[in-house]
Amino acid sequence: SGDSGGGTTDGGVAKVKVGIIPIVDVAPIYLGQKQGFFANRKIDLTMESGQGGAAIVPGVVSGQFQFGFSNITSLLIAQTKNVPVKVVTNGVASTGTAGKDFGGVTVRKDSPITEPADLAGKKIAVNTLKNIGDTTVRESVRKAGGDPSGITFVEMPFANMPAAVENGQVDAAWVVEPSLSAVTAAGGRVVAWNYVDAAPDLTVAAYFASSKLIADDPDLVKRFTEAMNESLAYADAHPDEVREILGSYTKIDPKVREALTLPKWPTEINKPSVETLSKLGAQDGIFGSATPDLAKILP
Amino acid sequence: MIKRLLLVLGLPVVLFVTWYAASANSENFYAPPLRQILAAFVDTWTPERLRADVLPSLARLGAGYLLAALIGIAAGVAIGANPRLRAAAEPVLEFFRAVPPPVLVPVIMLFAGIGNGMKVIVIVSGCVWPVLLNTVEGVRATDGVLADTARAYGLTGAARLRHLLLPSASPQIIAGLRQALSIAIILMVISEMFAASNGLGFTIVQFQRSFAIPEMWSGIILLGLLGFGLSELFRLAERHALAWYHGLRDAQRRS
Amino acid sequence: MLEVKGLRKVYRSGSREVEALRDLTFTVAAGELVCLVGPSGCGKTTLLRCIAGLLGPTSGEVTVGDRSGLAIVFQEYGRSLFPWMTVRDNVDLPLRQKKVPKARRRELVAEALTAVGLDGTESAYPWQLSGGMQQRVAIARAVAYEPSILLMDEPFAAVDAQTRADLEDLVRSLWQRLGMTILFVTHDIDEAVYLGQRVLMLSASPTVVQDELTVDLPAERDQLHTRADPRFVTLRTRVYSQIQAAKTGTASGAAGELSSADR
Amino acid sequence: MLEVKGLRKVYRSGSREVEALRDLTFTVAAGELVCLVGPSGCGKTTLLRCIAGLLGPTSGEVTVGDRSGLAIVFQEYGRSLFPWMTVRDNVDLPLRQKKVPKARRRELVAEALTAVGLDGTESAYPWQLSGGMQQRVAIARAVAYEPSILLMDEPFAAVDAQTRADLEDLVRSLWQRLGMTILFVTHDIDEAVYLGQRVLMLSASPTVVQDELTVDLPAERDQLHTRADPRFVTLRTRVYSQIQAAKTGTASGAAGELSSADR
Amino acid sequence: MTAVGAAAPRTAPGGRALLGLSGLAGLLVLVELLPRTGIVSDSYLPPTSRILAALADEAATGAFWVAVGDTLTAWAIGLAIAVVAGVGAGVLIGAVPVLRAVTASTVEFLRPIPSVALIPLAVLLYGSDLGSTLLLVVYAAFWQVLVQVLYGVADVDPVADETARSFRFGPWARIRYVLWPTALPYVFTGVRLAASVALVLAVTAELVIGAPGLGAVIAVAQTSNAITTMYALIVVTGLLGVAINLAARYAERHFLAWHQSVRGEAPS
Ligand SMILES: Nc1ncnc2c1ncn2[C@@H]1O[C@H](COP(=O)(O)OP(=O)(O)OP(=O)(O)O)[C@@H](O)[C@H]1O
Ligand SMILES: Nc1ncnc2c1ncn2[C@@H]1O[C@H](COP(=O)(O)OP(=O)(O)OP(=O)(O)O)[C@@H](O)[C@H]1O
Ligand SMILES: [Mg+2]
Ligand SMILES: [Mg+2]
């Protein structure tokens, strides 16, 4: 079925499906939908929540979804394999402030690890191997003067990390909100702010579309991008509304929702930070022998 | 021999040729031409790769499967032979049976950590069911006259188990073991989606995530080949273990 | 010793309810050989199952000396053999359960199979044998067991006349040699009279003991002479008429009188 | 019409090889009632299976007029009944397969069950019946089918003497009424002589036709008088001695001469 | 001396249900005690009481019931397709020896391919609609039924089959009256296996792909670190499994009343 570029149009209104992961990062699109930024541009938005790239990217490529949400490193990998997708606008970015970011490397209260360099040679949990987590954590260690080559990364869902750290199954875990709050609430400490260490104001994720849609229906892409940018800006300016909207599509505990650290939602993609991620990835060998062509993946 | 080879390979060859032809000009990123997949197969599954990824998987698979067979048969006999126990245990077992492994894994991780033990338990947790259910049903279906004979001659306890219940349930137990084999492979893949750093399932999932689609398909083909190879082994074992049964069933059919 | 007192058995399954046995009372002394006859479906198999402890009575009581020395030959011989075992193993298994030493077991198995005329089939599976051969395996199994109580449910139904005669003599000689208690169900009236010290006759359903008859033939019997004995003929005629009475439902009173006068 | 020519059947399974039938040749004319006797394990069941087309001969030939009108009562009566069907359905099913109209089917089923004495068990399952009752269900099924060729493998082995006599008369009256061809395997020599127009005697393994005997008794037979007929006694004695000869392996020559002089 | 008196009454059907409930109750108590005694931290495995409270909260929302409905719909349709296809193919393949020989290797090749590996394919074809859930459900459940049917068909009693042949039953009648009833107990086991596999895959597909249903709700709970809610939802899938099994058992008692396994347990 449908590789129909802009979805079915009904009185000029385009039905648009967006593949997202139901986490804090995508709050702007929900907020924007609520504020009518998409309806104003004749976009009838539906969110399809998947667990990650494995479900979202094929959906976008085949036209089942018009847009998707993915972290930058995954998109860079996709580019090296010539997956026909392209970024349309920014998704989410690091706050750039150590101590106040939405993700970091945590350890148990009584852990001997106190600074990033201590992570060398340890076992660290990340949500996906060979992706943005491990490359940026290595960079933190490297910058602190440690040797990242001996680190063992273990893959597990964020939700499991607090327990794994607590039980000593791993020495440290890279977690993001809301699991980060759970760890610190249980007395865990953050020893490294990997996003902050990797690059200033790191762009973490972006919205993308298939090359086919971009070629066939540039107007829809333009309208979506505008609406998205408006949403991003609105979210950045209204943290309270963000915390409120989280209650509608996540099950984050209301108390945690009030306290958790929100990310930044700039409308511009921080190109140098993407270049850094590309360099880090290449350094860690996650692109194989290829190097991502940034011009082909970024707008 | 040649006839058997023809029977075994006939349909697969036809299907592969069809696939090859149908996909030759495929533009779809996720459904590449078989040509590419086969090329990727050769490049990917080098002997080192097999040793590093397939061997650990097979070890976990073997351990999980054997454990599941043991538990399934032991518990199945106990439950099948004892209606009260069955009444008490069945709802709890059905409860766990309905919980999907991907959501069960985190719970298992709580208790079993993240090492090989966890993966083996995940395999067991999934493939014990067909063995258990079939054993229960097989034991329940033990012929009444035969059971009476055993009782009359004082076959109780272990002897009853060894000489009556197990052999008479064996056709169904074997059916369960057969089912469990392919489920074990499936769960091997699922278990390696969590906290793994090597293994066939892990590798396939990595390929999937890194958009190495021909390599991913080659991994799926390897899974299929693995399943086929194991089932051939199984068939040989079954021929041996159920010789009496096949003889009995074929006795009059062969004319 | 075997004692059945007021035994009643009702089968209930779903809405169907069958009173297989109404009220049975009789005893079999230790070392006695008693034959049991009765119309088809009157509850003979049910009775044996109750005696063997395989079926609980609905009411009444069954007392058996020592069940551990009890062997039974089922009417459904085919289904009572283990299809996954060879003939030898089928006969051997109960002996192993009884912890008979290996050498003795080998001896017993070989003897029993020879006695029933099954030499050379030791390593065949039951389903490779003819019906009569299967039945003889079941007999051999019981015989090799050297039971103190032997229950046999139409054990010779599937064998030819000559083999049947041989097996009858086998049962009598075993009985005399080992002094066991035997309860023998048969449809063949001549066989009942030829074999037994006593013949118990069951009525048609609702089943009670219709009559019993002491067989006052000499202990030494043989196929030719015993069967030609005029006393034998009288006895068999009496059983025959009793059974016919049972089938047609004639009250057992008169006939019962007749035979008891005979004892 | 039924013709068996040079029939040989060897069972092969694994290393075991059994020559069940060596060389059988005989014919049964249309509408004839022939009884078949022979020692246990000599291949009678195997022969019936070959005739019914359930088993291919190793060599030789079996010609049967029209197999579509053939019915068979198996020796393993218990296993030949479908446990998932009631007695009524077991008897009815072949008729449905034959596309007999419903009303007629109901009639045939009821008649057949009454004839074998099983009124009132229509809605029971086979495993709720006694051995003899199960066997009678199998007989009723064959009888209701109104076959043109009827093969019966020890069909009365599990029923009591009186029922057996009744069933014997039933078979003869059906045969006379419907004019079917019947091949009847039995171990009871009296039964063979009482029922048949001819008795075929098989030898022990290696199996050949050892002898055959024409039963020159009047067509109207009844249990009391026929069995008392001196001719009957002569005939049964002859069959008995032949079978004994077969068992002990005596060459069939002399005995064969004897009986052929008799024909 | 051994004496047998009147038969002791066996477990009545009501008693059976009671036993089953007590088994479940035991599990609940265990889960209550594990965290309470500190064997595992209650933030990772909350006690039964908290899970049940969360379950009650969930059950009060309409969205929850919609999700349950979605999951059950996908389950029922997927299972129905898998059973019909599995039984049909199984009987056909089982009854025709040549077909069996020809397809055996292909079946063994396809069977161990995990549904999860087919997720990209499913998304490619159906996005995150019901279709992709169904594809995964049917693919996984089909094999369960097929293999059971194949073994069941092989279990036909030769004497019963010969009886049918001797009465000139056609192929269809032999399947209908001999092969099918023999295979039925195996089919029941197959359907029970398939029913839970279908449920497992319906939830898994929703979890990973995000098709609407319980799985999607679980995914949200997981990413939101809402552990208690997650367990509550797992309990729901488990309870669905118990309910499905109850229905299967009921059907079995009805359709297999003649079978040794059922009649053997009738009170005697
Ligand atoms: N499992 C059962 N369920 C219900 N009824 C049964 C069951 N077994 C036997 N019966 C009934 O009990 C009665 C006695 O059966 P039983 O097998 O004891 O008879 P029998 O004397 O051995 O007959 P036969 O000589 O034909 O073997 C019969 O009417 C039979 O239908
Ligand atoms: N399926 C089989 N496999 C191997 N051997 C068999 C098989 N069936 C029968 N036989 C052998 O063939 C021979 C003849 O068997 P068959 O059943 O025809 O004898 P029968 O004359 O019917 O005997 P009975 O009177 O005891 O029923 C026997 O020696 C038996 O062991
Ligand atoms: Mg009986
Ligand atoms: Mg026979």
PDB file of C-alpha atoms in Angstrom, chain B residues 30-147:
ATOM      1  CA  TYR B  30      14.458  -3.222   2.634  1.00  0.00           C
ATOM      2  CA  ALA B  31      13.951  -5.969   0.080  1.00  0.00           C
ATOM      3  CA  PRO B  32      17.202  -6.059  -1.846  1.00  0.00           C
ATOM      4  CA  PRO B  33      17.883  -8.511  -4.683  1.00  0.00           C
ATOM      5  CA  LEU B  34      18.742 -12.008  -3.525  1.00  0.00           C
ATOM      6  CA  ARG B  35      21.980 -11.650  -5.469  1.00  0.00           C
ATOM      7  CA  GLN B  36      23.097  -8.973  -3.035  1.00  0.00           C
ATOM      8  CA  ILE B  37      21.953 -11.004  -0.038  1.00  0.00           C
ATOM      9  CA  LEU B  38      23.917 -14.036  -1.156  1.00  0.00           C
ATOM     10  CA  ALA B  39      26.991 -11.900  -1.747  1.00  0.00           C
ATOM     11  CA  ALA B  40      26.551 -10.436   1.728  1.00  0.00           C
ATOM     12  CA  PHE B  41      26.153 -13.948   3.099  1.00  0.00           C
ATOM     13  CA  VAL B  42      29.528 -14.989   1.813  1.00  0.00           C
ATOM     14  CA  ASP B  43      31.191 -11.807   3.052  1.00  0.00           C
ATOM     15  CA  THR B  44      29.501 -11.779   6.416  1.00  0.00           C
ATOM     16  CA  TRP B  45      29.550 -15.326   7.670  1.00  0.00           C
ATOM     17  CA  THR B  46      33.249 -15.923   7.620  1.00  0.00           C
ATOM     18  CA  PRO B  47      34.696 -18.651   9.813  1.00  0.00           C
ATOM     19  CA  GLU B  48      35.833 -16.088  12.402  1.00  0.00           C
ATOM     20  CA  ARG B  49      32.352 -14.618  12.474  1.00  0.00           C
ATOM     21  CA  LEU B  50      30.851 -18.039  12.887  1.00  0.00           C
ATOM     22  CA  ARG B  51      33.186 -18.778  15.754  1.00  0.00           C
ATOM     23  CA  ALA B  52      32.681 -15.434  17.446  1.00  0.00           C
ATOM     24  CA  ASP B  53      28.939 -15.082  17.023  1.00  0.00           C
ATOM     25  CA  VAL B  54      27.329 -18.357  16.089  1.00  0.00           C
ATOM     26  CA  LEU B  55      29.167 -20.589  18.525  1.00  0.00           C
ATOM     27  CA  PRO B  56      28.190 -18.646  21.669  1.00  0.00           C
ATOM     28  CA  SER B  57      24.626 -18.550  20.392  1.00  0.00           C
ATOM     29  CA  LEU B  58      24.611 -22.271  19.820  1.00  0.00           C
ATOM     30  CA  ALA B  59      25.981 -22.881  23.292  1.00  0.00           C
ATOM     31  CA  ARG B  60      23.238 -20.795  24.879  1.00  0.00           C
ATOM     32  CA  LEU B  61      20.690 -22.414  22.603  1.00  0.00           C
ATOM     33  CA  GLY B  62      21.839 -25.882  23.548  1.00  0.00           C
ATOM     34  CA  ALA B  63      21.877 -25.157  27.255  1.00  0.00           C
ATOM     35  CA  GLY B  64      18.470 -23.498  27.170  1.00  0.00           C
ATOM     36  CA  TYR B  65      16.905 -26.189  25.041  1.00  0.00           C
ATOM     37  CA  LEU B  66      18.168 -29.070  27.148  1.00  0.00           C
ATOM     38  CA  LEU B  67      17.128 -27.362  30.333  1.00  0.00           C
ATOM     39  CA  ALA B  68      13.686 -26.639  28.900  1.00  0.00           C
ATOM     40  CA  ALA B  69      13.341 -30.254  27.783  1.00  0.00           C
ATOM     41  CA  LEU B  70      14.259 -31.515  31.222  1.00  0.00           C
ATOM     42  CA  ILE B  71      12.008 -29.133  33.087  1.00  0.00           C
ATOM     43  CA  GLY B  72       9.174 -29.531  30.619  1.00  0.00           C
ATOM     44  CA  ILE B  73       9.189 -33.315  30.741  1.00  0.00           C
ATOM     45  CA  ALA B  74       9.675 -33.540  34.493  1.00  0.00           C
ATOM     46  CA  ALA B  75       6.997 -31.006  35.334  1.00  0.00           C
ATOM     47  CA  GLY B  76       4.772 -32.294  32.543  1.00  0.00           C
ATOM     48  CA  VAL B  77       4.801 -35.837  33.864  1.00  0.00           C
ATOM     49  CA  ALA B  78       4.120 -34.659  37.391  1.00  0.00           C
ATOM     50  CA  ILE B  79       1.281 -32.419  36.300  1.00  0.00           C
ATOM     51  CA  GLY B  80      -0.147 -34.846  33.760  1.00  0.00           C
ATOM     52  CA  ALA B  81      -0.211 -37.748  36.195  1.00  0.00           C
ATOM     53  CA  ASN B  82      -1.730 -35.765  39.012  1.00  0.00           C
ATOM     54  CA  PRO B  83      -5.063 -34.032  38.330  1.00  0.00           C
ATOM     55  CA  ARG B  84      -4.934 -32.074  41.572  1.00  0.00           C
ATOM     56  CA  LEU B  85      -1.513 -30.662  40.857  1.00  0.00           C
ATOM     57  CA  ARG B  86      -2.668 -29.848  37.373  1.00  0.00           C
ATOM     58  CA  ALA B  87      -5.672 -27.959  38.652  1.00  0.00           C
ATOM     59  CA  ALA B  88      -3.480 -25.980  41.029  1.00  0.00           C
ATOM     60  CA  ALA B  89      -0.594 -25.247  38.681  1.00  0.00           C
ATOM     61  CA  GLU B  90      -2.335 -24.661  35.408  1.00  0.00           C
ATOM     62  CA  PRO B  91      -3.563 -21.078  35.912  1.00  0.00           C
ATOM     63  CA  VAL B  92      -0.142 -19.941  37.162  1.00  0.00           C
ATOM     64  CA  LEU B  93       1.586 -21.595  34.233  1.00  0.00           C
ATOM     65  CA  GLU B  94      -0.907 -20.151  31.776  1.00  0.00           C
ATOM     66  CA  PHE B  95      -0.263 -16.777  33.334  1.00  0.00           C
ATOM     67  CA  PHE B  96       3.455 -16.914  32.656  1.00  0.00           C
ATOM     68  CA  ARG B  97       2.929 -18.445  29.256  1.00  0.00           C
ATOM     69  CA  ALA B  98       0.986 -15.398  28.158  1.00  0.00           C
ATOM     70  CA  VAL B  99       3.608 -12.879  29.201  1.00  0.00           C
ATOM     71  CA  PRO B 100       5.668 -11.873  26.169  1.00  0.00           C
ATOM     72  CA  PRO B 101       9.392 -12.599  26.525  1.00  0.00           C
ATOM     73  CA  PRO B 102      10.427  -9.046  25.639  1.00  0.00           C
ATOM     74  CA  VAL B 103       8.609  -7.733  28.712  1.00  0.00           C
ATOM     75  CA  LEU B 104       9.602 -10.743  30.760  1.00  0.00           C
ATOM     76  CA  VAL B 105      13.292 -10.237  30.065  1.00  0.00           C
ATOM     77  CA  PRO B 106      13.615  -7.162  32.283  1.00  0.00           C
ATOM     78  CA  VAL B 107      12.076  -9.110  35.149  1.00  0.00           C
ATOM     79  CA  ILE B 108      14.375 -12.042  34.543  1.00  0.00           C
ATOM     80  CA  MET B 109      17.297  -9.600  34.506  1.00  0.00           C
ATOM     81  CA  LEU B 110      16.351  -8.573  38.013  1.00  0.00           C
ATOM     82  CA  PHE B 111      16.977 -12.057  39.270  1.00  0.00           C
ATOM     83  CA  ALA B 112      19.423 -13.577  36.854  1.00  0.00           C
ATOM     84  CA  GLY B 113      21.619 -10.634  35.995  1.00  0.00           C
ATOM     85  CA  ILE B 114      22.697  -9.899  32.463  1.00  0.00           C
ATOM     86  CA  GLY B 115      25.093 -12.713  31.703  1.00  0.00           C
ATOM     87  CA  ASN B 116      24.622 -15.918  29.770  1.00  0.00           C
ATOM     88  CA  GLY B 117      22.474 -17.234  32.597  1.00  0.00           C
ATOM     89  CA  MET B 118      19.806 -14.671  31.801  1.00  0.00           C
ATOM     90  CA  LYS B 119      19.809 -15.590  28.123  1.00  0.00           C
ATOM     91  CA  VAL B 120      19.534 -19.261  28.886  1.00  0.00           C
ATOM     92  CA  ILE B 121      16.630 -18.578  31.220  1.00  0.00           C
ATOM     93  CA  VAL B 122      14.900 -16.523  28.556  1.00  0.00           C
ATOM     94  CA  ILE B 123      15.236 -19.417  26.127  1.00  0.00           C
ATOM     95  CA  VAL B 124      13.927 -21.822  28.743  1.00  0.00           C
ATOM     96  CA  SER B 125      11.067 -19.516  29.662  1.00  0.00           C
ATOM     97  CA  GLY B 126       9.799 -19.614  26.111  1.00  0.00           C
ATOM     98  CA  CYS B 127      10.441 -23.086  24.845  1.00  0.00           C
ATOM     99  CA  VAL B 128       9.483 -25.042  27.935  1.00  0.00           C
ATOM    100  CA  TRP B 129       5.782 -24.592  27.096  1.00  0.00           C
ATOM    101  CA  PRO B 130       5.365 -26.833  24.100  1.00  0.00           C
ATOM    102  CA  VAL B 131       7.275 -29.581  25.882  1.00  0.00           C
ATOM    103  CA  LEU B 132       5.311 -29.125  29.065  1.00  0.00           C
ATOM    104  CA  LEU B 133       1.915 -28.969  27.428  1.00  0.00           C
ATOM    105  CA  ASN B 134       2.543 -31.908  25.167  1.00  0.00           C
ATOM    106  CA  THR B 135       3.926 -33.994  28.000  1.00  0.00           C
ATOM    107  CA  VAL B 136       0.904 -33.213  30.138  1.00  0.00           C
ATOM    108  CA  GLU B 137      -1.458 -34.184  27.342  1.00  0.00           C
ATOM    109  CA  GLY B 138       0.568 -37.245  26.433  1.00  0.00           C
ATOM    110  CA  VAL B 139       0.614 -38.505  29.996  1.00  0.00           C
ATOM    111  CA  ARG B 140      -3.083 -37.873  30.381  1.00  0.00           C
ATOM    112  CA  ALA B 141      -3.752 -39.923  27.276  1.00  0.00           C
ATOM    113  CA  THR B 142      -1.972 -43.041  28.519  1.00  0.00           C
ATOM    114  CA  ASP B 143      -4.085 -46.026  27.511  1.00  0.00           C
ATOM    115  CA  GLY B 144      -6.301 -47.146  30.366  1.00  0.00           C
ATOM    116  CA  VAL B 145      -5.725 -50.858  29.885  1.00  0.00           C
ATOM    117  CA  LEU B 146      -1.990 -50.329  29.810  1.00  0.00           C
ATOM    118  CA  ALA B 147      -2.093 -48.227  32.950  1.00  0.00           C
TER     119      ALA B 147
END
